[in-house]
XYZ file of C-alpha atoms in Angstrom:
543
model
C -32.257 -15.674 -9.991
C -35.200 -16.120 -7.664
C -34.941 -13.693 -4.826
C -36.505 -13.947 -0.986
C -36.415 -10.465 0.985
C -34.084 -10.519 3.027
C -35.134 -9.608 7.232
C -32.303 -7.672 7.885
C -31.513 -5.444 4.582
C -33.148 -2.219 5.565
C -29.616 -0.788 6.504
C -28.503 -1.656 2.211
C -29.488 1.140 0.567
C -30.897 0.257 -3.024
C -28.586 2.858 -4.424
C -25.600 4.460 -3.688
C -22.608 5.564 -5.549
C -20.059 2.837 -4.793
C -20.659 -1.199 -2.990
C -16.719 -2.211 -1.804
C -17.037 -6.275 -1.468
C -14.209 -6.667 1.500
C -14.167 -4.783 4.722
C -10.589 -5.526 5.339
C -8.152 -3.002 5.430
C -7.714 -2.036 1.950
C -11.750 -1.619 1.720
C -12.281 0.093 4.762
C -10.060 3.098 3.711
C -11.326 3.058 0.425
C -14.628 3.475 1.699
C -13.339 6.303 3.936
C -11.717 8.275 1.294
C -14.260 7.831 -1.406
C -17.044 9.197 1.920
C -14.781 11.714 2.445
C -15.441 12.307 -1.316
C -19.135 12.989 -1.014
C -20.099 9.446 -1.902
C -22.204 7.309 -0.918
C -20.566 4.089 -0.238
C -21.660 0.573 1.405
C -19.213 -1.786 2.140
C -20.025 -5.532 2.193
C -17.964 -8.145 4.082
C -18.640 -11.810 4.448
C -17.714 -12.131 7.996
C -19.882 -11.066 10.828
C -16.994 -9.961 13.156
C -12.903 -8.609 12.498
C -10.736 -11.272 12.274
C -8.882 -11.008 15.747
C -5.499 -12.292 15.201
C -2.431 -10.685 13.338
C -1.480 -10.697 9.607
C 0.247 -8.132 7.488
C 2.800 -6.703 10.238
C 4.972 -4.296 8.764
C 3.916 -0.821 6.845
C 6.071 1.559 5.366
C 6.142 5.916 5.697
C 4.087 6.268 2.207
C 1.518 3.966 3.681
C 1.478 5.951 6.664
C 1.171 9.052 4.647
C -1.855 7.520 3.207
C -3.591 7.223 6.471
C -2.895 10.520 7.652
C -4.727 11.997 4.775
C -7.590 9.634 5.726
C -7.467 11.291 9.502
C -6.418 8.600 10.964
C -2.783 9.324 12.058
C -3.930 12.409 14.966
C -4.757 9.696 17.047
C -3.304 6.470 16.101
C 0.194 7.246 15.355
C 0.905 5.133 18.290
C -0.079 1.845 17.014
C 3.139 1.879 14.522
C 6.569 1.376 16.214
C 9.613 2.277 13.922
C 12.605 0.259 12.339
C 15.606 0.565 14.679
C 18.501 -2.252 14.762
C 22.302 -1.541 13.297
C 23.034 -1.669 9.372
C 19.726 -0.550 8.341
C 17.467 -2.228 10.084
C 17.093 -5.225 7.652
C 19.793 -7.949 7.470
C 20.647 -11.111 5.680
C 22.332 -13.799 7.764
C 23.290 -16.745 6.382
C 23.565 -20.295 8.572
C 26.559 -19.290 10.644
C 25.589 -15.881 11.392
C 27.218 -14.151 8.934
C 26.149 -11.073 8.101
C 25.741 -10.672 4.325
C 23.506 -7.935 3.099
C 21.960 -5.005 4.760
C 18.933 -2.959 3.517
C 18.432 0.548 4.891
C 14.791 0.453 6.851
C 16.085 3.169 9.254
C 16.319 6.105 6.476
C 15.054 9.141 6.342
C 11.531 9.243 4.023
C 10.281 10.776 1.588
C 6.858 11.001 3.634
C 7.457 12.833 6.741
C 7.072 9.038 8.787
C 9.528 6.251 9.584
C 10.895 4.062 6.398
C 9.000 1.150 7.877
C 6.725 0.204 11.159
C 5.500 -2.708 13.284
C 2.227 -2.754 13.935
C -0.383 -5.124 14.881
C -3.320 -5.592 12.146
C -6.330 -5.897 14.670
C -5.710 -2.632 15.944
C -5.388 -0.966 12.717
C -9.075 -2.512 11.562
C -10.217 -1.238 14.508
C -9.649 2.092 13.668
C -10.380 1.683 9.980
C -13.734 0.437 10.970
C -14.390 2.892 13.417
C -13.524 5.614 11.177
C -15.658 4.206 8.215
C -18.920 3.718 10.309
C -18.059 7.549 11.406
C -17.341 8.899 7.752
C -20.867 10.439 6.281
C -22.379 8.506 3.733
C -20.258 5.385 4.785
C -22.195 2.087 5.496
C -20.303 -0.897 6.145
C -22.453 -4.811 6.413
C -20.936 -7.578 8.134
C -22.198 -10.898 7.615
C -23.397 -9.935 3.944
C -21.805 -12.277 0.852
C -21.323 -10.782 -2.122
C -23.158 -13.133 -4.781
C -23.379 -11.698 -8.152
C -23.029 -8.432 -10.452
C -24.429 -7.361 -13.846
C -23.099 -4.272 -15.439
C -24.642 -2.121 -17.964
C -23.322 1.273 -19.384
C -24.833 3.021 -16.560
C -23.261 1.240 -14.115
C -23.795 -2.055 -11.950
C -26.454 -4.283 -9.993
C -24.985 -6.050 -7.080
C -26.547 -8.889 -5.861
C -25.760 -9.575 -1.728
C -27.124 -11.908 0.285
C -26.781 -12.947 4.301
C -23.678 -15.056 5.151
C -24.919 -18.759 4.584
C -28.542 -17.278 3.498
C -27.746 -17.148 0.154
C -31.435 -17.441 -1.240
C -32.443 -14.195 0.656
C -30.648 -11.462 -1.629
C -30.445 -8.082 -2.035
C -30.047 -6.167 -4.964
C -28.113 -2.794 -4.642
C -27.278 -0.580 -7.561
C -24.304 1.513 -8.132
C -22.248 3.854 -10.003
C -18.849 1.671 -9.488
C -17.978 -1.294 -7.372
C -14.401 -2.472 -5.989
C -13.296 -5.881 -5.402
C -10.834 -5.760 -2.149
C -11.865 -9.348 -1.422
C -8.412 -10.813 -1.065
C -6.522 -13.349 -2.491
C -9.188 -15.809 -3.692
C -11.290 -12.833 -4.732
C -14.700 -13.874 -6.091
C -15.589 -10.371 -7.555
C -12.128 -11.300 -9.996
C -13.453 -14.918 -10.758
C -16.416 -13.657 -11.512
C -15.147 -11.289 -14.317
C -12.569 -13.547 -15.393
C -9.697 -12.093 -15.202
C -6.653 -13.917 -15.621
C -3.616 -14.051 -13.273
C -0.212 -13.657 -13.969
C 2.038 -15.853 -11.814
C 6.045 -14.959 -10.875
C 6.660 -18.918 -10.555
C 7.721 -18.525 -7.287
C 6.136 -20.281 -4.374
C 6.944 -21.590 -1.113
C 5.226 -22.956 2.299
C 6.316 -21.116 5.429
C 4.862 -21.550 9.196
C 3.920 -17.949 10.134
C 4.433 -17.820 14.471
C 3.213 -14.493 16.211
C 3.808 -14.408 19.807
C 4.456 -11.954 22.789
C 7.230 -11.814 24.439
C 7.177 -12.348 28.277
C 11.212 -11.266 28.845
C 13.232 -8.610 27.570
C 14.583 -9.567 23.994
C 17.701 -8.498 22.562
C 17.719 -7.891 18.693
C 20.315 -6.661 16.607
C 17.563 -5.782 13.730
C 14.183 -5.188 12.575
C 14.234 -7.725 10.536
C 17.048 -10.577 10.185
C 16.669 -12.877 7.111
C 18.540 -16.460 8.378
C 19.326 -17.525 4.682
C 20.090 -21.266 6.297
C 19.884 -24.033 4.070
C 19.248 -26.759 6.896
C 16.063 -24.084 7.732
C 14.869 -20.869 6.006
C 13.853 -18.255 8.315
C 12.607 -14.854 9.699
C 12.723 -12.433 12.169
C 10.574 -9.252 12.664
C 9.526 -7.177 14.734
C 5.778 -6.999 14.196
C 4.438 -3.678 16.159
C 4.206 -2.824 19.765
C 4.872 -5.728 22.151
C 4.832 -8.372 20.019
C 7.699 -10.409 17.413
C 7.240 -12.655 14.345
C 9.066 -15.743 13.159
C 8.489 -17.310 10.034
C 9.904 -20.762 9.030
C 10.279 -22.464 5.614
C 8.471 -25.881 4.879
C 11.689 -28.464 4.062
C 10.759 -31.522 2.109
C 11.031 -33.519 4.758
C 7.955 -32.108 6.686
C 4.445 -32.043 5.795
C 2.335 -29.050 5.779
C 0.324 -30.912 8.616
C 3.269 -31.575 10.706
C 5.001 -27.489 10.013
C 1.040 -26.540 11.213
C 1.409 -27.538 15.055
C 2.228 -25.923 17.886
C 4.704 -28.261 18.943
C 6.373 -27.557 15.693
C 6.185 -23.703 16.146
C 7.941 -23.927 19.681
C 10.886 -26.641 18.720
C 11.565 -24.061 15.497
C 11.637 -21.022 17.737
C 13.856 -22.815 20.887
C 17.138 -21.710 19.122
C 16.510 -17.756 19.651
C 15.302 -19.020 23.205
C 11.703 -18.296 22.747
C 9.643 -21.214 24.796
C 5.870 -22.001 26.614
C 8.148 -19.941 29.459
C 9.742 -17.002 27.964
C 6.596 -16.402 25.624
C 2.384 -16.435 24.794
C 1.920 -18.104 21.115
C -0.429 -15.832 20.068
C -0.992 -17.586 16.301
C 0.394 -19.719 14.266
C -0.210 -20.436 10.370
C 1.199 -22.011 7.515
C 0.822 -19.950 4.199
C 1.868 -20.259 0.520
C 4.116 -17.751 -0.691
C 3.501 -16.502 -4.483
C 3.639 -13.333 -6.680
C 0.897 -12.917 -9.004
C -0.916 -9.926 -10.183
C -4.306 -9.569 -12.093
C -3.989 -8.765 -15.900
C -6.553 -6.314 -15.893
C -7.902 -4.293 -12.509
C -10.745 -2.831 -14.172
C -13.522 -4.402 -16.174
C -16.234 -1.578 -16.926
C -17.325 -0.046 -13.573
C -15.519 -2.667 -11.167
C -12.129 -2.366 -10.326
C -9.936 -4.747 -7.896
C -7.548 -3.567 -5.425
C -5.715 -5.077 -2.673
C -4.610 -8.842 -2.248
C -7.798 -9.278 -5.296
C -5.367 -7.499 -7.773
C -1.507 -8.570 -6.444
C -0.128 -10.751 -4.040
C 3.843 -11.170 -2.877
C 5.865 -12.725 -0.807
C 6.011 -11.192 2.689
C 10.029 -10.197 2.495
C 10.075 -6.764 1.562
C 6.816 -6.056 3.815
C 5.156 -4.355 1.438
C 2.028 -6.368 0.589
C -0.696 -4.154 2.660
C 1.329 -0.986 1.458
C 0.442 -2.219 -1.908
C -3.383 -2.014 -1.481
C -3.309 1.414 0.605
C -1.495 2.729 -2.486
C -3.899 0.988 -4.561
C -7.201 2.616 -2.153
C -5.760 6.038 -2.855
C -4.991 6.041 -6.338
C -8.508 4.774 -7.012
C -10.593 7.256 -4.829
C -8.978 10.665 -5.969
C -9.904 9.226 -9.258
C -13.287 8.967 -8.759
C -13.934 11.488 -5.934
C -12.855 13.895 -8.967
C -15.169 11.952 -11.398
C -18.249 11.539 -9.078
C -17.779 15.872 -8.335
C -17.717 16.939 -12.393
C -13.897 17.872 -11.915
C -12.573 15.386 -14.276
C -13.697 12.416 -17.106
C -14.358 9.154 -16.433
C -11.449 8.493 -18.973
C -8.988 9.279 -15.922
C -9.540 6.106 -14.402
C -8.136 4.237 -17.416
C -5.039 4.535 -16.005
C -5.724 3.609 -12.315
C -4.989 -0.461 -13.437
C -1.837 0.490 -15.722
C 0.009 3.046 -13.196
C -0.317 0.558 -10.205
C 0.242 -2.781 -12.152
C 3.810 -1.433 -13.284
C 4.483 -0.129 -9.971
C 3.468 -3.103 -8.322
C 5.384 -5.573 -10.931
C 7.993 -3.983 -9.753
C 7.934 -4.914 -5.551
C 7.053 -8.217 -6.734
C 9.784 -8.606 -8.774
C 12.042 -7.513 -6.040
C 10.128 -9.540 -3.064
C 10.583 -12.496 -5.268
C 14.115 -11.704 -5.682
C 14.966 -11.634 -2.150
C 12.562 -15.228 -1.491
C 14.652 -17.085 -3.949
C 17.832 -15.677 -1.744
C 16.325 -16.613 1.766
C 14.757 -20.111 0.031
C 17.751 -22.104 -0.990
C 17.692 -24.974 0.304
C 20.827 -26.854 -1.524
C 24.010 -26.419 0.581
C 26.347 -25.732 -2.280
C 24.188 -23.368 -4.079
C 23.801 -21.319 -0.748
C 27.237 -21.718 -0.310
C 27.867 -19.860 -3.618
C 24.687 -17.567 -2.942
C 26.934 -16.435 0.160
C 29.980 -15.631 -1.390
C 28.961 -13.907 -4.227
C 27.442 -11.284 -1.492
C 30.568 -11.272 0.225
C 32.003 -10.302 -3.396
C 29.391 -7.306 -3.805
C 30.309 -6.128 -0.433
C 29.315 -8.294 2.689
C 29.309 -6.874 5.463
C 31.302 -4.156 5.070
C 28.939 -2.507 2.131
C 26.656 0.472 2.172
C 22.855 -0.877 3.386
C 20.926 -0.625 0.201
C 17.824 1.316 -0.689
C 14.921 -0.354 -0.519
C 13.074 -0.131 -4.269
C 11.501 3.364 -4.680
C 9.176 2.024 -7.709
C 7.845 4.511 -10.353
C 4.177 4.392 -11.855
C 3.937 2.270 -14.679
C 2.600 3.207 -18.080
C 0.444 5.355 -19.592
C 0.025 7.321 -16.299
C -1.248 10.525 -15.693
C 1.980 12.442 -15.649
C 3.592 14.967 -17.599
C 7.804 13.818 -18.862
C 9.827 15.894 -16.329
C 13.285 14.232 -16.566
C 12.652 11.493 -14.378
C 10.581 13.012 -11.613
C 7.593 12.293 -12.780
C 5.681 9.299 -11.522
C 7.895 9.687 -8.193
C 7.012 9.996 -4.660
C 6.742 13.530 -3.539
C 7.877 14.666 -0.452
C 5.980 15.779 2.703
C 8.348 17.444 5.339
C 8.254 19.018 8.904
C 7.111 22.915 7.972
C 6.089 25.967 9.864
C 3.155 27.983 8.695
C 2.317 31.107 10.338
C 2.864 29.993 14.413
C 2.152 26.336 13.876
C 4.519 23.189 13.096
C 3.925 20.298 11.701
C 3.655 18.109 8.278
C 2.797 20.117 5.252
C -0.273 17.705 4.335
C -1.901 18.768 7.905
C -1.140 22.297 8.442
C -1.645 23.062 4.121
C -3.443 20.662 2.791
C -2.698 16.784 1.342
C -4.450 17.220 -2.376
C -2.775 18.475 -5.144
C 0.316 19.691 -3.823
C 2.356 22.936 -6.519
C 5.481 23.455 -4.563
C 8.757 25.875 -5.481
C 11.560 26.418 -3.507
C 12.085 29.657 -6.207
C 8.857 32.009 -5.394
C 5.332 31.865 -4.717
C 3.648 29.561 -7.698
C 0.364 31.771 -7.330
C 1.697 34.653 -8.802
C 2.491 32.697 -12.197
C -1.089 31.496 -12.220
C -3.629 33.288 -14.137
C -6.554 33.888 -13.216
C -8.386 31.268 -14.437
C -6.013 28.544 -14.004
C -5.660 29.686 -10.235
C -9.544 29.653 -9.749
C -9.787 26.372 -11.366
C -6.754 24.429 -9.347
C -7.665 25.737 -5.981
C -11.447 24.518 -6.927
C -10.145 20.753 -7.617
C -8.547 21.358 -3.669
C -5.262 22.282 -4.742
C -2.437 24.461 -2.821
C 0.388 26.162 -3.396
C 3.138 26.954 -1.260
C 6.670 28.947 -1.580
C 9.268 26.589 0.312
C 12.350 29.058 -0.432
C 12.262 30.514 2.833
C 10.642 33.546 1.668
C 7.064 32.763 2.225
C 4.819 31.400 4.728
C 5.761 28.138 4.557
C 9.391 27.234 6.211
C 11.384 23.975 5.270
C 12.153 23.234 8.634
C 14.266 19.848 7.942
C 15.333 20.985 4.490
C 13.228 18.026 3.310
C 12.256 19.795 0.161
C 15.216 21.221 -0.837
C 16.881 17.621 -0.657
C 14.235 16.554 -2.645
C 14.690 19.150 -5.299
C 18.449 18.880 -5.441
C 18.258 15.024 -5.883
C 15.773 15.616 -8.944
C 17.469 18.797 -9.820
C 14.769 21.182 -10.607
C 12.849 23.927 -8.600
C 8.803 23.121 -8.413
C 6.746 19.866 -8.811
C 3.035 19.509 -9.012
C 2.116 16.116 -6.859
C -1.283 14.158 -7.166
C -3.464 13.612 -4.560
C -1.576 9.873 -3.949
C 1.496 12.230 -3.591
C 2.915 10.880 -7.122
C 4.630 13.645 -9.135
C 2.281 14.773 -11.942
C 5.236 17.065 -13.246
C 8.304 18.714 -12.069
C 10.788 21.359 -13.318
C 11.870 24.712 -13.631
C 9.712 27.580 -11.157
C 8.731 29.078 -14.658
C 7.617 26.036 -15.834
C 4.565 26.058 -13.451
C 1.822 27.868 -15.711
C 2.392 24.872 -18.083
C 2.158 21.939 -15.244
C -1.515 23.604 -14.248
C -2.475 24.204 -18.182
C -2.069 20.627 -18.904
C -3.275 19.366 -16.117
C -6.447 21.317 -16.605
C -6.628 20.065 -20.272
C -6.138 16.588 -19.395
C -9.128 17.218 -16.919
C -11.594 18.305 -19.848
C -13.889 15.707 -20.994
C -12.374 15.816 -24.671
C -8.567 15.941 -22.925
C -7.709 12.130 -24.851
C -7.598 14.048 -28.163
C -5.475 16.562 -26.548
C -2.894 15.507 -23.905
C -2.715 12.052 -23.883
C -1.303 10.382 -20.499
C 2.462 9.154 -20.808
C 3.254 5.705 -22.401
C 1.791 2.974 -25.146
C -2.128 3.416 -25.444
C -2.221 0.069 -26.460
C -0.613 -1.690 -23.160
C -2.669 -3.717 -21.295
C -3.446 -3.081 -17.389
């Protein structure tokens, strides 16, 4: 490839430890937590400026989580409004009104944050950004395509060029690059990586507006399962509601596309040019897919570039924060000599499973809200009145486990779980245990101090990979002020857990049990640990 210099590349350093192609939200904070690291990271992004207008709208409390260990919650925790509404917050209607199933986006979390938030994206990439561009050893380029890559065994050669200049290119080398380049992800056609696809897909008019008049709601989100017109509700942060509207047969995707189509589907809930500012309206395709692999070499894919699924469940940004934070503690560890490269072989397989698994269940609930044949719906509906209608518990929303091998040790069940943060006390000062102790590894008892178990050694070495320790029995310096932990350990009936730094359970069990959680996690650590302690599940699955 025949290069020109490019005017404006001084600010690309030739080398640096990790290039990011996407500055979206899913790159940004990988970027931050891989600076906050100690590497040196430059993020590239096609477009010159943020895109201004709303997308993702909903985020959940382990998402939330994520971004307070980034830093970002001490000052943005107002962007995110809460799920309130009866029956859970979440409810499917069906034509008439009827009130079929509820799902509970009002209870408690594991996380120490609301089940689920409204928020409005803009504002969130504003403070991603701002953070990145203030994180050491963080450069982010705007207006810089990414182009090309070569890998060799030492790494990989990224080849970036100016937005619409693409003769004048750059040539950047780096330990690792990530793909968060959405959807269409060129980084992923590049390597050719195939997709896997859920079969389901369906065209629906996206409408974001602001209300001008008080609106009454009975829920966060209201799923109108109506044959004669598919639609949704939500509450999508601060200030501001979402309605999204199926594509019938009848209509093209020209004709669902205008604004005099957004406002005659939205009349019915009395939102009009007078009681209302259309803020944006879009029509999208609704699929699940997922990549087959997430990591070829040195590049890995994350974000929308690695999984996409319908919007239902709200969990499609949640996805690729997960998917930032089980990929930076990875190689934050690597990049610092505190563990092998081999532990980011299981990066693609853990989040791949867990991620099958919200598609699965997003899909599920599309193919309930997308029927469009009356008699079908008809026996859709009462077979939910038969599991309970109205007058049934609101269910769970999935709590998905990591998928296999992972880097977890068999614990009955709690392993590959989400650990709990709660509302604690240490010494005079209150607050959630990830800011007032620490958000890395996390060794936890509610049966004694874990440090006085430790040897030595193994003490030296777990505090040194940023780990801490705290005594939640009520004896120590750390109080359970909500009981959130002992919940937690009553549910999974055992007395201690060791958590990841992406607040996954690495093992859990008995308080005695605790010398053996750091051993092997130490082993599995040593550059020879694959011939020792294997991570969980078939070696031979494919990520």
């Amino acid at each position: 490839m025949t290069t020109r210099p490019d005017p404006d590349a001084a600010a690309l350093s030739p080398v640096v430890d990790c290039v990011i192609v996407g500055g979206g939200p899913v790159g940004l904070l990988t970027a931050v937590l891989l600076g906050q690291a100690g590497l040196r990271v430059s993020v590239v992004e096609r477009q010159p400026q943020r895109y201004p207008l709303p997308r993702a709208c909903t985020i959940d409390h382990e998402a939330l989580r994520i971004l307070q260990a980034a830093g970002l919650m001490d000052d943005h925790a107002g962007l995110f409004e809460p799920s309130q509404g009866e029956r859970g917050g979440y409810e499917f209607r069906n034509g008439e009104g009827e009130l079929l199933r509820a799902i509970d986006w009002n209870r408690p979390a594991e996380s120490g944050w609301a089940n689920t938030n409204g928020f409005y994206q803009p504002d969130l990439e504003t403070a991603l950004e701002d953070l990145a561009v203030s994180t050491p050893g963080v450069t982010v380029h705007r207006g810089r395509t990414f182009q090309h890559l070569v890998q060799d065994d030492g790494g990989v050669t990224v080849s970036v060029a100016p937005t619409g200049q693409p003769g004048s290119v750059v040539q950047v080398r780096s330990r690792w690059l990530v793909g968060a380049d959405g959807a269409n992800s060129p980084v992923r056609t590049l390597l050719g990586i195939d997709v896997g696809d859920s079969g389901f897909q369906a065209d629906w008019l996206v409408v974001d507006y602001q209300p001008l008049v008080e609106e009454d709601w009975s829920a966060f989100v209201t799923q109108y399962c109506d044959p004669a017109q598919p639609a949704t509700a939500v509450n999508s942060g601060p200030g501001r509601r979402r309605f999204e509207f199926m594509r019938r047969a009848d209509t093209t995707v020209e004709e669902l596309g205008l604004d005099s189509t957004a406002w005659r589907l939205m009349a019915p809930w009395g939102v009009t040019p007078e009681t209302a500012r259309l803020e944006r309206h879009a029509v999208y395709t609704f699929r699940g897919r997922w990549a087959h692999s997430w990591r070829e070499g040195n590049v890995f894919l994350a974000g929308d570039a690695a999984h996409l699924m319908p919007p239902f469940l709200g969990q499609g940004l949640c996805a690729g924060l997960r998917d930032a934070r089980a990929l930076s503690w990875r190689m934050g560890m690597v990049h610092r000599g505190l563990a092998p490269s081999a532990v980011l072989d299981t990066y693609g397989p853990e989040r791949t499973g867990h991620v099958r698994e919200i598609i699965d269940e997003a899909v599920a609930a599309g193919r309930v809200i997308c029927e469009l044949d009356v008699d079908r719906a008809a026996a859709r509906d009462a077979a939910m009145r038969r599991a309970g209608g109205p007058d049934a518990a609101a269910q769970e929303p999935p709590h998905p486990r990591l998928g296999e091998p992972s880097l977890t040790l068999a614990s009955r069940g709690a392993d590959g779980r989400l650990a709990p943060q709660g509302r604690v006390r240490a010494g005079d000062r209150v607050g959630l245990f990830d800011d007032l102790v620490g958000g890395g590894w996390q060794l936890i008892s509610r049966a004694g101090d874990p440090a006085r178990l430790l040897g030595d050694a193994d003490l030296r070495w777990f505090r040194e990979i940023g780990g801490v320790l705290a005594d939640v029995s009520g004896e120590g310096p750390v109080q359970d002020l909500d009981n959130a932990y002992e919940r937690w350990f009553t549910e999974h009936g055992c007395d201690a857990f060791l958590a990841r730094p992406d607040f996954y359970v690495f093992a859990a069990g008995e308080h005695t049990d605790i010398p053996r959680f750091v051993s092997l996690l130490r082993q599995a650590f040593q550059p020879a640990a694959q011939d020792r302690v294997r991570p969980r599940g078939n070696q031979g699955g494919s990520s």
